[in-house]
Amino acid sequence: MTDYEEKTRVTQVVQRPLEEPDGPGNDCLVVIYSKEPTLLGKRFVLEHNPMRVGRGADNHIVLEGDSVSRRHCHFEKRTGRWIVVDDGSTNGTYLNEEQIVREAPLQNSDRIKVGPTILKYLSGADAEAKYHEEIYKMTIIDGLTQIHNKRYLYEALERELIRARRHERALSLSIFDIDYFKRINDQYGHLAGDHVLRELARLVQNRIRRDEVFARYGGEEFVIVLPETPLDGASSLAENIRARVAEHRFVFQGERIPTTISIGCAQLEPGDQSANELIQRADEKLYEAKRGGRNRVCF
């Protein structure tokens, strides 16, 4: 992989007197997305003031990744409120997907992105209950894109498959991925790639009906389950989504990233024994779209 870093931002760090910590409370950070499996779901109680985050071993929270600086950011408590402060990191600190200029106050359930890792801030008397709720959400929601994950997809697809057979109704599925996604990561950086994944998920989610299931299948691959929809309906929706993505301006740190997708569609057939057969046929159509030149729909 080609490492990518923005030009180092020189930030004037103004030292401010810190208040004495009130002692460990319920406020904490939970890792909701990470490329380090051992970190996912881990809780860090905000028991130090300041609480430092970075690649260096001397930080309270140590995160790996080329886009993480040795001293990346820290959390400090002022007048009873936690604030995230960027420590002049090379690639920036993000709060709810927006890069912070210097510092920003935190509100309950805010998401802080440091390199490839996303932490969620939980506070209040019910922080413990919220933590367990987050752990459950991780089993069905993808932390980066905030849409359903592969596990939920399979559970929902099996339910829809049974319903379609019972009521003799159509069931279609579309699978798509981002064209030349590795090139995006190599040319613009992995943080830009994460941005494209999130923005794409948001764009498609806005087009999906309530009874349809949209999930991240893995990496840059996504699936849409379409109950009571024949193949022509699935292909029509797929073409609409393909065009929307091609026309959309994906912009990260002021730079536009040209992005297109290829889509394969398939319909449940009488001989299908499992959801995997439907997914496999749609996947074959996806690769047909790839071979045909990309940025197209095949069904």
mmCIF file of C-alpha atoms in Angstrom:
data_model
loop_
_atom_site.group_PDB
_atom_site.id
_atom_site.type_symbol
_atom_site.label_atom_id
_atom_site.label_comp_id
_atom_site.label_asym_id
_atom_site.label_seq_id
_atom_site.Cartn_x
_atom_site.Cartn_y
_atom_site.Cartn_z
ATOM 1 C CA MET A 1 0.000 0.000 0.000
ATOM 2 C CA THR A 2 1.187 3.500 -0.736
ATOM 3 C CA ASP A 3 1.283 5.671 2.342
ATOM 4 C CA TYR A 4 -0.266 9.063 1.976
ATOM 5 C CA GLU A 5 -0.022 12.008 4.261
ATOM 6 C CA GLU A 6 -1.154 15.579 3.926
ATOM 7 C CA LYS A 7 1.493 18.234 4.409
ATOM 8 C CA THR A 8 2.130 18.585 8.103
ATOM 9 C CA ARG A 9 -0.037 21.282 9.603
ATOM 10 C CA VAL A 10 1.924 23.534 11.927
ATOM 11 C CA THR A 11 -0.364 24.313 14.828
ATOM 12 C CA GLN A 12 0.414 26.819 17.548
ATOM 13 C CA VAL A 13 -0.343 24.919 20.745
ATOM 14 C CA VAL A 14 -1.488 27.214 23.512
ATOM 15 C CA GLN A 15 -0.979 25.727 26.954
ATOM 16 C CA ARG A 16 -4.016 26.219 29.150
ATOM 17 C CA PRO A 17 -4.269 25.457 32.845
ATOM 18 C CA LEU A 18 -6.143 22.224 33.369
ATOM 19 C CA GLU A 19 -8.628 21.758 36.115
ATOM 20 C CA GLU A 20 -8.035 19.072 38.660
ATOM 21 C CA PRO A 21 -9.856 15.941 37.591
ATOM 22 C CA ASP A 22 -12.996 15.169 39.511
ATOM 23 C CA GLY A 23 -11.953 11.551 39.686
ATOM 24 C CA PRO A 24 -13.045 8.699 37.403
ATOM 25 C CA GLY A 25 -16.667 9.044 36.379
ATOM 26 C CA ASN A 26 -18.911 7.410 33.825
ATOM 27 C CA ASP A 27 -17.499 9.286 30.838
ATOM 28 C CA CYS A 28 -15.695 6.993 28.425
ATOM 29 C CA LEU A 29 -14.608 6.338 24.847
ATOM 30 C CA VAL A 30 -15.632 3.161 23.024
ATOM 31 C CA VAL A 31 -13.889 1.904 19.887
ATOM 32 C CA ILE A 32 -16.709 1.343 17.375
ATOM 33 C CA TYR A 33 -14.517 0.904 14.279
ATOM 34 C CA SER A 34 -10.942 -0.305 14.001
ATOM 35 C CA LYS A 35 -8.677 -2.314 11.729
ATOM 36 C CA GLU A 36 -7.204 -3.824 14.891
ATOM 37 C CA PRO A 37 -9.600 -6.634 15.928
ATOM 38 C CA THR A 38 -8.428 -6.568 19.549
ATOM 39 C CA LEU A 39 -9.474 -2.910 19.884
ATOM 40 C CA LEU A 40 -13.036 -3.196 18.584
ATOM 41 C CA GLY A 41 -15.492 -2.689 21.421
ATOM 42 C CA LYS A 42 -12.812 -1.698 23.923
ATOM 43 C CA ARG A 43 -13.787 0.941 26.470
ATOM 44 C CA PHE A 44 -11.429 3.635 27.727
ATOM 45 C CA VAL A 45 -12.643 5.401 30.857
ATOM 46 C CA LEU A 46 -11.701 9.092 30.836
ATOM 47 C CA GLU A 47 -9.816 8.889 34.106
ATOM 48 C CA HIS A 48 -6.799 11.065 33.234
ATOM 49 C CA ASN A 49 -6.784 14.789 32.562
ATOM 50 C CA PRO A 50 -5.467 15.102 29.911
ATOM 51 C CA MET A 51 -6.061 11.717 28.214
ATOM 52 C CA ARG A 52 -3.578 11.377 25.347
ATOM 53 C CA VAL A 53 -4.055 9.469 22.076
ATOM 54 C CA GLY A 54 -1.435 8.557 19.485
ATOM 55 C CA ARG A 55 0.945 6.007 18.046
ATOM 56 C CA GLY A 56 3.580 6.474 20.741
ATOM 57 C CA ALA A 57 3.706 3.977 23.599
ATOM 58 C CA ASP A 58 3.547 6.804 26.151
ATOM 59 C CA ASN A 59 -0.073 7.648 25.247
ATOM 60 C CA HIS A 60 -3.033 6.536 27.348
ATOM 61 C CA ILE A 61 -4.704 5.223 24.191
ATOM 62 C CA VAL A 62 -2.236 3.718 21.712
ATOM 63 C CA LEU A 63 -3.482 3.395 18.121
ATOM 64 C CA GLU A 64 -1.646 1.894 15.164
ATOM 65 C CA GLY A 65 -1.718 3.140 11.589
ATOM 66 C CA ASP A 66 0.426 5.234 9.259
ATOM 67 C CA SER A 67 -2.108 8.066 9.448
ATOM 68 C CA VAL A 68 -1.821 8.262 13.261
ATOM 69 C CA SER A 69 0.785 10.676 14.623
ATOM 70 C CA ARG A 70 2.980 9.806 17.621
ATOM 71 C CA ARG A 71 1.132 12.437 19.654
ATOM 72 C CA HIS A 72 -2.105 12.783 17.726
ATOM 73 C CA CYS A 73 -4.682 14.377 20.026
ATOM 74 C CA HIS A 74 -5.829 14.483 23.620
ATOM 75 C CA PHE A 75 -8.975 14.842 25.698
ATOM 76 C CA GLU A 76 -9.045 17.349 28.514
ATOM 77 C CA LYS A 77 -11.707 18.371 30.979
ATOM 78 C CA ARG A 78 -12.473 22.045 31.486
ATOM 79 C CA THR A 79 -15.250 23.409 33.667
ATOM 80 C CA GLY A 80 -16.771 19.960 33.885
ATOM 81 C CA ARG A 81 -16.801 19.318 30.139
ATOM 82 C CA TRP A 82 -14.562 17.114 28.000
ATOM 83 C CA ILE A 83 -12.884 18.670 24.970
ATOM 84 C CA VAL A 84 -10.938 16.982 22.165
ATOM 85 C CA VAL A 85 -7.761 18.817 21.161
ATOM 86 C CA ASP A 86 -5.718 18.051 18.049
ATOM 87 C CA ASP A 87 -1.986 18.082 18.869
ATOM 88 C CA GLY A 88 -0.808 19.239 15.450
ATOM 89 C CA SER A 89 -1.288 15.786 13.926
ATOM 90 C CA THR A 90 -0.241 15.212 10.318
ATOM 91 C CA ASN A 91 -3.603 13.885 9.119
ATOM 92 C CA GLY A 92 -5.975 15.629 11.478
ATOM 93 C CA THR A 93 -8.568 14.634 14.072
ATOM 94 C CA TYR A 94 -12.214 14.331 13.001
ATOM 95 C CA LEU A 95 -15.344 14.959 15.033
ATOM 96 C CA ASN A 96 -18.514 13.537 13.470
ATOM 97 C CA GLU A 97 -16.673 13.374 10.114
ATOM 98 C CA GLU A 98 -15.597 17.038 10.218
ATOM 99 C CA GLN A 99 -11.929 17.889 10.741
ATOM 100 C CA ILE A 100 -11.417 20.012 13.833
ATOM 101 C CA VAL A 101 -9.222 23.086 13.422
ATOM 102 C CA ARG A 102 -7.759 23.023 16.919
ATOM 103 C CA GLU A 103 -10.231 21.798 19.498
ATOM 104 C CA ALA A 104 -13.926 21.055 19.966
ATOM 105 C CA PRO A 105 -16.234 20.374 22.929
ATOM 106 C CA LEU A 106 -17.760 16.917 23.078
ATOM 107 C CA GLN A 107 -21.411 15.987 23.293
ATOM 108 C CA ASN A 108 -22.823 12.623 24.207
ATOM 109 C CA SER A 109 -22.543 10.053 21.366
ATOM 110 C CA ASP A 110 -20.055 12.143 19.345
ATOM 111 C CA ARG A 111 -17.720 10.133 17.088
ATOM 112 C CA ILE A 112 -14.003 10.938 17.047
ATOM 113 C CA LYS A 113 -11.865 9.566 14.191
ATOM 114 C CA VAL A 114 -8.109 9.202 14.696
ATOM 115 C CA GLY A 115 -6.471 7.641 11.645
ATOM 116 C CA PRO A 116 -8.513 4.553 10.746
ATOM 117 C CA THR A 117 -10.026 4.231 14.245
ATOM 118 C CA ILE A 118 -13.384 5.653 15.348
ATOM 119 C CA LEU A 119 -14.148 6.195 19.020
ATOM 120 C CA LYS A 120 -17.561 7.100 20.412
ATOM 121 C CA TYR A 121 -17.866 9.395 23.415
ATOM 122 C CA LEU A 122 -20.385 8.309 26.050
ATOM 123 C CA SER A 123 -21.252 10.354 29.124
ATOM 124 C CA GLY A 124 -23.847 10.716 31.830
ATOM 125 C CA ALA A 125 -25.297 8.472 34.489
ATOM 126 C CA ASP A 126 -26.473 5.981 31.867
ATOM 127 C CA ALA A 127 -23.065 5.688 30.151
ATOM 128 C CA GLU A 128 -22.804 2.063 31.276
ATOM 129 C CA ALA A 129 -26.122 1.183 29.639
ATOM 130 C CA LYS A 130 -25.125 3.087 26.509
ATOM 131 C CA TYR A 131 -21.872 1.139 26.370
ATOM 132 C CA HIS A 132 -23.722 -2.190 26.321
ATOM 133 C CA GLU A 133 -26.065 -0.784 23.683
ATOM 134 C CA GLU A 134 -23.043 0.108 21.531
ATOM 135 C CA ILE A 135 -21.652 -3.402 21.917
ATOM 136 C CA TYR A 136 -24.946 -4.791 20.617
ATOM 137 C CA LYS A 137 -25.026 -2.312 17.715
ATOM 138 C CA MET A 138 -21.572 -3.476 16.672
ATOM 139 C CA THR A 139 -23.043 -6.894 15.937
ATOM 140 C CA ILE A 140 -25.394 -5.472 13.280
ATOM 141 C CA ILE A 141 -24.002 -2.041 12.258
ATOM 142 C CA ASP A 142 -20.785 -1.243 10.400
ATOM 143 C CA GLY A 143 -18.881 1.308 12.480
ATOM 144 C CA LEU A 144 -17.422 3.240 9.550
ATOM 145 C CA THR A 145 -20.449 3.670 7.285
ATOM 146 C CA GLN A 146 -23.194 3.348 9.945
ATOM 147 C CA ILE A 147 -25.234 1.020 7.735
ATOM 148 C CA HIS A 148 -25.938 -2.656 8.390
ATOM 149 C CA ASN A 149 -23.078 -5.153 8.312
ATOM 150 C CA LYS A 150 -22.641 -8.560 6.700
ATOM 151 C CA ARG A 151 -24.019 -10.472 9.682
ATOM 152 C CA TYR A 152 -27.274 -8.514 9.674
ATOM 153 C CA LEU A 153 -27.456 -8.839 5.893
ATOM 154 C CA TYR A 154 -27.460 -12.631 6.003
ATOM 155 C CA GLU A 155 -30.055 -12.737 8.793
ATOM 156 C CA ALA A 156 -32.361 -10.347 6.918
ATOM 157 C CA LEU A 157 -31.838 -12.106 3.595
ATOM 158 C CA GLU A 158 -32.764 -15.499 5.036
ATOM 159 C CA ARG A 159 -35.967 -13.998 6.461
ATOM 160 C CA GLU A 160 -36.867 -12.397 3.130
ATOM 161 C CA LEU A 161 -36.081 -15.603 1.261
ATOM 162 C CA ILE A 162 -38.525 -17.565 3.443
ATOM 163 C CA ARG A 163 -41.180 -14.852 3.055
ATOM 164 C CA ALA A 164 -40.757 -14.724 -0.726
ATOM 165 C CA ARG A 165 -41.245 -18.482 -1.053
ATOM 166 C CA ARG A 166 -44.189 -18.592 1.332
ATOM 167 C CA HIS A 167 -46.098 -15.844 -0.471
ATOM 168 C CA GLU A 168 -44.690 -16.595 -3.941
ATOM 169 C CA ARG A 169 -43.338 -13.087 -4.340
ATOM 170 C CA ALA A 170 -40.289 -11.765 -6.129
ATOM 171 C CA LEU A 171 -37.017 -11.127 -4.310
ATOM 172 C CA SER A 172 -34.040 -9.456 -5.941
ATOM 173 C CA LEU A 173 -30.552 -8.530 -4.821
ATOM 174 C CA SER A 174 -27.980 -6.051 -6.080
ATOM 175 C CA ILE A 175 -24.305 -6.153 -5.227
ATOM 176 C CA PHE A 176 -21.885 -3.352 -6.094
ATOM 177 C CA ASP A 177 -18.423 -2.133 -5.370
ATOM 178 C CA ILE A 178 -16.328 0.954 -6.023
ATOM 179 C CA ASP A 179 -14.334 0.933 -9.236
ATOM 180 C CA TYR A 180 -10.556 1.112 -8.748
ATOM 181 C CA PHE A 181 -10.902 1.605 -5.001
ATOM 182 C CA LYS A 182 -7.279 0.601 -4.368
ATOM 183 C CA ARG A 183 -6.234 3.380 -6.716
ATOM 184 C CA ILE A 184 -8.260 5.855 -4.628
ATOM 185 C CA ASN A 185 -6.488 4.696 -1.470
ATOM 186 C CA ASP A 186 -3.083 4.837 -3.142
ATOM 187 C CA GLN A 187 -3.548 8.228 -4.775
ATOM 188 C CA TYR A 188 -5.542 10.117 -2.148
ATOM 189 C CA GLY A 189 -4.814 8.158 1.055
ATOM 190 C CA HIS A 190 -6.751 5.746 3.219
ATOM 191 C CA LEU A 191 -8.531 8.536 5.090
ATOM 192 C CA ALA A 192 -9.894 9.722 1.743
ATOM 193 C CA GLY A 193 -10.930 6.138 0.962
ATOM 194 C CA ASP A 194 -12.832 5.978 4.262
ATOM 195 C CA HIS A 195 -14.537 9.254 3.371
ATOM 196 C CA VAL A 196 -15.665 7.864 -0.002
ATOM 197 C CA LEU A 197 -17.098 4.754 1.691
ATOM 198 C CA ARG A 198 -19.052 6.839 4.206
ATOM 199 C CA GLU A 199 -20.304 9.328 1.634
ATOM 200 C CA LEU A 200 -21.315 6.554 -0.761
ATOM 201 C CA ALA A 201 -23.233 4.773 2.001
ATOM 202 C CA ARG A 202 -25.058 8.006 2.864
ATOM 203 C CA LEU A 203 -25.887 8.677 -0.789
ATOM 204 C CA VAL A 204 -27.335 5.207 -1.372
ATOM 205 C CA GLN A 205 -29.107 5.040 2.006
ATOM 206 C CA ASN A 206 -31.114 8.108 1.038
ATOM 207 C CA ARG A 207 -32.418 6.225 -2.003
ATOM 208 C CA ILE A 208 -33.380 3.014 -0.192
ATOM 209 C CA ARG A 209 -36.953 2.316 0.896
ATOM 210 C CA ARG A 210 -37.789 1.332 4.457
ATOM 211 C CA ASP A 211 -38.465 -2.338 3.654
ATOM 212 C CA GLU A 212 -35.207 -2.727 1.710
ATOM 213 C CA VAL A 213 -31.926 -3.747 3.330
ATOM 214 C CA PHE A 214 -28.681 -1.955 2.550
ATOM 215 C CA ALA A 215 -25.476 -3.370 4.025
ATOM 216 C CA ARG A 216 -21.718 -3.231 3.735
ATOM 217 C CA TYR A 217 -20.715 -6.682 2.528
ATOM 218 C CA GLY A 218 -16.999 -6.184 3.064
ATOM 219 C CA GLY A 219 -14.257 -3.736 2.077
ATOM 220 C CA GLU A 220 -15.656 -1.567 -0.717
ATOM 221 C CA GLU A 221 -18.501 -3.988 -1.520
ATOM 222 C CA PHE A 222 -22.175 -3.353 -0.699
ATOM 223 C CA VAL A 223 -25.452 -5.272 -1.061
ATOM 224 C CA ILE A 224 -29.081 -4.159 -1.425
ATOM 225 C CA VAL A 225 -31.880 -6.658 -0.711
ATOM 226 C CA LEU A 226 -35.117 -5.811 -2.542
ATOM 227 C CA PRO A 227 -38.249 -7.642 -1.290
ATOM 228 C CA GLU A 228 -41.198 -7.935 -3.666
ATOM 229 C CA THR A 229 -39.086 -6.543 -6.493
ATOM 230 C CA PRO A 230 -38.565 -8.366 -9.815
ATOM 231 C CA LEU A 231 -35.280 -8.207 -11.698
ATOM 232 C CA ASP A 232 -36.305 -5.313 -13.942
ATOM 233 C CA GLY A 233 -37.155 -3.219 -10.875
ATOM 234 C CA ALA A 234 -33.822 -4.068 -9.277
ATOM 235 C CA SER A 235 -31.895 -3.153 -12.418
ATOM 236 C CA SER A 236 -33.803 0.133 -12.737
ATOM 237 C CA LEU A 237 -32.924 1.105 -9.157
ATOM 238 C CA ALA A 238 -29.326 0.000 -9.727
ATOM 239 C CA GLU A 239 -29.014 2.229 -12.782
ATOM 240 C CA ASN A 240 -30.428 5.164 -10.830
ATOM 241 C CA ILE A 241 -27.888 4.614 -8.029
ATOM 242 C CA ARG A 242 -25.009 4.151 -10.485
ATOM 243 C CA ALA A 243 -25.837 7.470 -12.161
ATOM 244 C CA ARG A 244 -26.186 9.281 -8.822
ATOM 245 C CA VAL A 245 -22.767 8.081 -7.692
ATOM 246 C CA ALA A 246 -21.105 9.005 -10.996
ATOM 247 C CA GLU A 247 -22.565 12.516 -10.812
ATOM 248 C CA HIS A 248 -21.855 13.089 -7.122
ATOM 249 C CA ARG A 249 -18.920 15.254 -6.024
ATOM 250 C CA PHE A 250 -16.824 13.262 -3.566
ATOM 251 C CA VAL A 251 -14.540 15.853 -1.968
ATOM 252 C CA PHE A 252 -11.994 15.220 0.788
ATOM 253 C CA GLN A 253 -9.824 17.999 2.207
ATOM 254 C CA GLY A 254 -10.636 20.190 -0.774
ATOM 255 C CA GLU A 255 -9.738 17.585 -3.386
ATOM 256 C CA ARG A 256 -12.338 15.978 -5.639
ATOM 257 C CA ILE A 257 -12.163 12.181 -5.929
ATOM 258 C CA PRO A 258 -13.782 10.797 -9.118
ATOM 259 C CA THR A 259 -15.836 7.776 -8.042
ATOM 260 C CA THR A 260 -17.957 5.254 -9.929
ATOM 261 C CA ILE A 261 -19.477 1.879 -9.079
ATOM 262 C CA SER A 262 -20.257 -1.350 -10.920
ATOM 263 C CA ILE A 263 -23.432 -3.269 -10.053
ATOM 264 C CA GLY A 264 -24.663 -6.820 -10.552
ATOM 265 C CA CYS A 265 -28.330 -7.805 -10.047
ATOM 266 C CA ALA A 266 -30.060 -11.175 -9.666
ATOM 267 C CA GLN A 267 -33.501 -12.500 -8.770
ATOM 268 C CA LEU A 268 -34.422 -15.426 -6.524
ATOM 269 C CA GLU A 269 -35.070 -18.542 -8.611
ATOM 270 C CA PRO A 270 -37.252 -21.561 -7.695
ATOM 271 C CA GLY A 271 -34.236 -23.850 -7.439
ATOM 272 C CA ASP A 272 -32.291 -21.685 -5.006
ATOM 273 C CA GLN A 273 -31.580 -23.542 -1.775
ATOM 274 C CA SER A 274 -29.917 -20.707 0.139
ATOM 275 C CA ALA A 275 -29.148 -17.008 0.147
ATOM 276 C CA ASN A 276 -25.618 -17.765 -1.040
ATOM 277 C CA GLU A 277 -26.863 -18.871 -4.450
ATOM 278 C CA LEU A 278 -28.659 -15.558 -4.985
ATOM 279 C CA ILE A 279 -25.591 -13.616 -3.846
ATOM 280 C CA GLN A 280 -23.326 -15.683 -6.084
ATOM 281 C CA ARG A 281 -25.405 -14.988 -9.202
ATOM 282 C CA ALA A 282 -25.469 -11.258 -8.459
ATOM 283 C CA ASP A 283 -21.710 -11.391 -7.836
ATOM 284 C CA GLU A 284 -21.175 -13.038 -11.234
ATOM 285 C CA LYS A 285 -23.106 -10.182 -12.841
ATOM 286 C CA LEU A 286 -20.971 -7.698 -10.921
ATOM 287 C CA TYR A 287 -17.823 -9.188 -12.415
ATOM 288 C CA GLU A 288 -19.464 -9.124 -15.826
ATOM 289 C CA ALA A 289 -19.924 -5.366 -15.310
ATOM 290 C CA LYS A 290 -16.258 -5.105 -14.332
ATOM 291 C CA ARG A 291 -15.123 -6.976 -17.415
ATOM 292 C CA GLY A 292 -17.412 -4.847 -19.571
ATOM 293 C CA GLY A 293 -15.619 -1.640 -18.629
ATOM 294 C CA ARG A 294 -16.949 -0.742 -15.137
ATOM 295 C CA ASN A 295 -19.404 2.022 -14.184
ATOM 296 C CA ARG A 296 -22.314 -0.070 -15.454
ATOM 297 C CA VAL A 297 -25.135 -2.410 -14.380
ATOM 298 C CA CYS A 298 -25.440 -6.043 -15.460
ATOM 299 C CA PHE A 299 -28.384 -8.356 -14.767
#
